[in-house]
PDB file of C-alpha atoms in Angstrom:
ATOM      1  CA  MET A 384     117.350 191.293 180.372  1.00 49.00           C
ATOM      2  CA  SER A 385     120.737 192.955 181.400  1.00 57.00           C
ATOM      3  CA  VAL A 386     123.685 192.685 179.096  1.00 57.00           C
ATOM      4  CA  ALA A 387     125.622 190.544 181.996  1.00 60.00           C
ATOM      5  CA  ALA A 388     122.584 187.961 182.179  1.00 52.00           C
ATOM      6  CA  TYR A 389     122.668 187.884 178.244  1.00 48.00           C
ATOM      7  CA  LYS A 390     126.252 187.118 178.165  1.00 55.00           C
ATOM      8  CA  ARG A 391     125.988 184.427 180.982  1.00 56.00           C
ATOM      9  CA  THR A 392     122.974 182.900 178.947  1.00 52.00           C
ATOM     10  CA  ILE A 393     125.174 182.787 175.749  1.00 50.00           C
ATOM     11  CA  SER A 394     128.029 181.275 177.221  1.00 53.00           C
ATOM     12  CA  GLU A 395     125.821 178.639 178.799  1.00 59.00           C
ATOM     13  CA  THR A 396     123.924 177.829 175.542  1.00 72.00           C
ATOM     14  CA  GLU A 397     126.751 178.161 173.041  1.00 74.00           C
ATOM     15  CA  SER A 398     130.049 176.742 172.803  1.00 83.00           C
ATOM     16  CA  PRO A 399     133.096 178.744 171.796  1.00 80.00           C
ATOM     17  CA  ARG A 400     133.142 177.225 168.302  1.00 79.00           C
ATOM     18  CA  GLN A 401     129.367 178.314 167.698  1.00 88.00           C
ATOM     19  CA  ILE A 402     130.293 181.842 169.438  1.00 89.00           C
ATOM     20  CA  GLU A 403     133.243 182.160 166.934  1.00 88.00           C
ATOM     21  CA  ARG A 404     131.060 181.051 163.752  1.00 92.00           C
ATOM     22  CA  ARG A 405     128.148 183.626 164.868  1.00 94.00           C
ATOM     23  CA  ILE A 406     130.607 186.559 165.314  1.00 94.00           C
ATOM     24  CA  LEU A 407     132.254 185.690 161.993  1.00 96.00           C
ATOM     25  CA  SER A 408     129.173 185.431 160.151  1.00 96.00           C
ATOM     26  CA  ARG A 409     127.920 188.707 161.361  1.00 96.00           C
ATOM     27  CA  VAL A 410     131.160 190.500 160.228  1.00 97.00           C
ATOM     28  CA  THR A 411     131.146 188.526 157.169  1.00 97.00           C
ATOM     29  CA  GLY A 412     127.698 189.656 156.507  1.00 97.00           C
ATOM     30  CA  GLU A 413     128.643 193.236 156.867  1.00 97.00           C
ATOM     31  CA  LEU A 414     131.599 192.967 154.626  1.00 98.00           C
ATOM     32  CA  GLU A 415     129.200 191.186 152.009  1.00 98.00           C
ATOM     33  CA  ALA A 416     127.052 194.183 152.012  1.00 97.00           C
ATOM     34  CA  TYR A 417     129.860 196.472 150.564  1.00 97.00           C
ATOM     35  CA  LEU A 418     131.602 193.617 148.361  1.00 97.00           C
ATOM     36  CA  ALA A 419     129.905 193.992 144.994  1.00 97.00           C
ATOM     37  CA  ASP A 420     130.368 198.031 145.100  1.00 97.00           C
ATOM     38  CA  TYR A 421     133.785 198.281 146.370  1.00 98.00           C
ATOM     39  CA  ASP A 422     135.140 195.482 144.129  1.00 98.00           C
ATOM     40  CA  GLY A 423     133.220 197.090 141.177  1.00 97.00           C
ATOM     41  CA  ALA A 424     134.125 200.550 141.895  1.00 97.00           C
ATOM     42  CA  PRO A 425     137.294 202.180 140.273  1.00 96.00           C
ATOM     43  CA  LYS A 426     139.927 203.095 142.987  1.00 93.00           C
ATOM     44  CA  ALA A 427     139.132 206.879 142.704  1.00 93.00           C
ATOM     45  CA  GLY A 428     135.568 205.816 144.010  1.00 93.00           C
ATOM     46  CA  ARG A 429     136.269 203.498 146.802  1.00 97.00           C
ATOM     47  CA  GLY A 430     137.015 206.036 149.395  1.00 96.00           C
ATOM     48  CA  ALA A 431     133.398 206.785 149.844  1.00 96.00           C
ATOM     49  CA  ILE A 432     132.442 203.375 149.933  1.00 97.00           C
ATOM     50  CA  LEU A 433     135.117 202.923 152.965  1.00 97.00           C
ATOM     51  CA  ALA A 434     133.637 205.962 154.495  1.00 97.00           C
ATOM     52  CA  GLN A 435     130.143 204.712 154.121  1.00 96.00           C
ATOM     53  CA  GLY A 436     130.873 201.434 156.740  1.00 96.00           C
ATOM     54  CA  LEU A 437     132.925 199.553 154.792  1.00 98.00           C
ATOM     55  CA  ARG A 438     136.176 200.750 156.794  1.00 97.00           C
ATOM     56  CA  THR A 439     134.139 199.859 160.283  1.00 97.00           C
ATOM     57  CA  ALA A 440     133.428 196.358 158.861  1.00 98.00           C
ATOM     58  CA  LEU A 441     136.995 195.564 158.121  1.00 98.00           C
ATOM     59  CA  TRP A 442     138.195 197.167 161.173  1.00 97.00           C
ATOM     60  CA  GLU A 443     135.890 194.734 162.860  1.00 97.00           C
ATOM     61  CA  ASN A 444     137.119 191.758 160.810  1.00 97.00           C
ATOM     62  CA  GLU A 445     140.631 192.265 161.650  1.00 97.00           C
ATOM     63  CA  ARG A 446     140.015 192.565 165.295  1.00 96.00           C
ATOM     64  CA  ILE A 447     138.374 189.295 165.142  1.00 95.00           C
ATOM     65  CA  TRP A 448     141.212 187.529 163.178  1.00 96.00           C
ATOM     66  CA  THR A 449     143.838 189.543 165.743  1.00 96.00           C
ATOM     67  CA  ALA A 450     141.840 187.962 168.666  1.00 94.00           C
ATOM     68  CA  LEU A 451     141.932 184.525 166.910  1.00 93.00           C
ATOM     69  CA  ARG A 452     145.757 184.794 166.432  1.00 95.00           C
ATOM     70  CA  ASP A 453     146.280 185.874 169.843  1.00 95.00           C
ATOM     71  CA  ASP A 454     144.738 182.982 171.321  1.00 93.00           C
ATOM     72  CA  LEU A 455     146.242 180.615 168.920  1.00 94.00           C
ATOM     73  CA  ALA A 456     149.685 181.703 170.197  1.00 94.00           C
ATOM     74  CA  GLU A 457     148.900 181.266 173.787  1.00 94.00           C
ATOM     75  CA  PRO A 458     150.821 178.158 175.094  1.00 92.00           C
ATOM     76  CA  ALA A 459     147.501 177.004 176.461  1.00 94.00           C
ATOM     77  CA  ASN A 460     145.931 176.552 173.317  1.00 92.00           C
ATOM     78  CA  GLN A 461     145.698 172.870 172.327  1.00 92.00           C
ATOM     79  CA  PHE A 462     145.128 172.757 168.575  1.00 91.00           C
ATOM     80  CA  PRO A 463     147.458 170.815 166.660  1.00 94.00           C
ATOM     81  CA  ALA A 464     150.812 172.578 166.108  1.00 93.00           C
ATOM     82  CA  GLU A 465     150.368 172.831 162.158  1.00 95.00           C
ATOM     83  CA  LEU A 466     146.694 173.881 162.173  1.00 93.00           C
ATOM     84  CA  LYS A 467     147.862 176.741 164.597  1.00 94.00           C
ATOM     85  CA  ALA A 468     150.705 177.613 162.304  1.00 95.00           C
ATOM     86  CA  ALA A 469     148.279 177.504 159.493  1.00 95.00           C
ATOM     87  CA  LEU A 470     145.583 179.653 161.306  1.00 95.00           C
ATOM     88  CA  ILE A 471     148.208 182.267 162.453  1.00 96.00           C
ATOM     89  CA  SER A 472     149.657 182.706 158.921  1.00 97.00           C
ATOM     90  CA  LEU A 473     146.085 183.265 157.670  1.00 97.00           C
ATOM     91  CA  ALA A 474     145.152 185.768 160.297  1.00 97.00           C
ATOM     92  CA  LEU A 475     148.501 187.473 159.166  1.00 97.00           C
ATOM     93  CA  TRP A 476     147.208 187.572 155.744  1.00 98.00           C
ATOM     94  CA  VAL A 477     143.878 188.814 156.665  1.00 98.00           C
ATOM     95  CA  GLU A 478     145.741 191.709 158.355  1.00 97.00           C
ATOM     96  CA  ARG A 479     147.825 192.627 155.029  1.00 98.00           C
ATOM     97  CA  GLU A 480     144.930 192.234 153.080  1.00 98.00           C
ATOM     98  CA  THR A 481     142.734 194.309 155.085  1.00 98.00           C
ATOM     99  CA  GLN A 482     145.399 197.205 155.120  1.00 97.00           C
ATOM    100  CA  VAL A 483     145.441 197.193 151.260  1.00 98.00           C
ATOM    101  CA  VAL A 484     141.463 197.317 150.774  1.00 98.00           C
ATOM    102  CA  MET A 485     141.392 200.147 153.526  1.00 96.00           C
ATOM    103  CA  GLY A 486     143.833 202.172 151.428  1.00 96.00           C
ATOM    104  CA  GLY A 487     141.753 201.747 148.303  1.00 96.00           C
ATOM    105  CA  GLY A 488     143.113 198.652 146.772  1.00 97.00           C
ATOM    106  CA  GLY A 489     142.642 195.033 146.458  1.00 97.00           C
ATOM    107  CA  THR A 490     139.215 193.644 146.784  1.00 97.00           C
ATOM    108  CA  VAL A 491     136.923 192.459 149.573  1.00 98.00           C
ATOM    109  CA  SER A 492     136.029 189.134 147.987  1.00 98.00           C
ATOM    110  CA  PRO A 493     139.121 187.211 149.056  1.00 98.00           C
ATOM    111  CA  LEU A 494     138.577 188.373 152.759  1.00 98.00           C
ATOM    112  CA  VAL A 495     134.864 187.349 152.615  1.00 98.00           C
ATOM    113  CA  GLU A 496     135.915 183.985 150.994  1.00 98.00           C
ATOM    114  CA  VAL A 497     138.415 183.285 153.733  1.00 97.00           C
ATOM    115  CA  ASN A 498     135.629 183.993 156.450  1.00 97.00           C
ATOM    116  CA  ARG A 499     133.138 181.913 154.576  1.00 96.00           C
ATOM    117  CA  ASN A 500     135.584 179.076 154.575  1.00 95.00           C
ATOM    118  CA  ILE A 501     136.295 179.088 158.242  1.00 94.00           C
ATOM    119  CA  ILE A 502     132.545 179.660 159.015  1.00 95.00           C
ATOM    120  CA  ARG A 503     132.219 176.216 157.029  1.00 94.00           C
ATOM    121  CA  GLY A 504     134.872 174.591 159.170  1.00 91.00           C
ATOM    122  CA  LEU A 505     133.532 175.908 162.422  1.00 87.00           C
ATOM    123  CA  SER A 506     130.293 174.508 161.338  1.00 86.00           C
ATOM    124  CA  GLY A 507     131.811 171.061 161.038  1.00 81.00           C
ATOM    125  CA  ASP A 508     131.324 171.386 157.012  1.00 67.00           C
ATOM    126  CA  ALA A 509     134.581 170.171 155.639  1.00 57.00           C
ATOM    127  CA  GLY A 510     133.234 170.175 152.063  1.00 54.00           C
ATOM    128  CA  GLU A 511     134.589 172.247 149.050  1.00 52.00           C
ATOM    129  CA  PRO A 512     135.759 175.649 149.718  1.00 50.00           C
ATOM    130  CA  VAL A 513     133.028 178.492 149.336  1.00 46.00           C
ATOM    131  CA  ALA A 514     134.212 180.762 146.542  1.00 47.00           C
ATOM    132  CA  ALA A 515     133.212 184.285 146.847  1.00 42.00           C
ATOM    133  CA  GLU A 516     130.182 185.587 144.359  1.00 40.00           C
TER     134      GLU A 516
END
């Protein structure tokens, strides 16, 4: 199957919400793969973990959040104003926190926790927030 046919099939079978959930789930899994090593490492040892692939996962997560933020800022976006503002604020926080982690500081767990909670919301599960492990 060609890439164009694959994209067409996905767009015909998945809602935008399902696509967002799938993409966010994938990148969250990538972040989770490095979470324990990075969060448990001394600052001096974190550069190697970033170079092993965490930096790429962080960059991709930030790209997703930037795309979400840009979509929310569009005048045509029909989300309620309060929800848009909260999600844009969250996207800005993700951007700042990502830069801290890319610099060897902070931890990955809050980024994963935010993603998990958004994934739950996209799944229609409005239960308790998911805490990072």
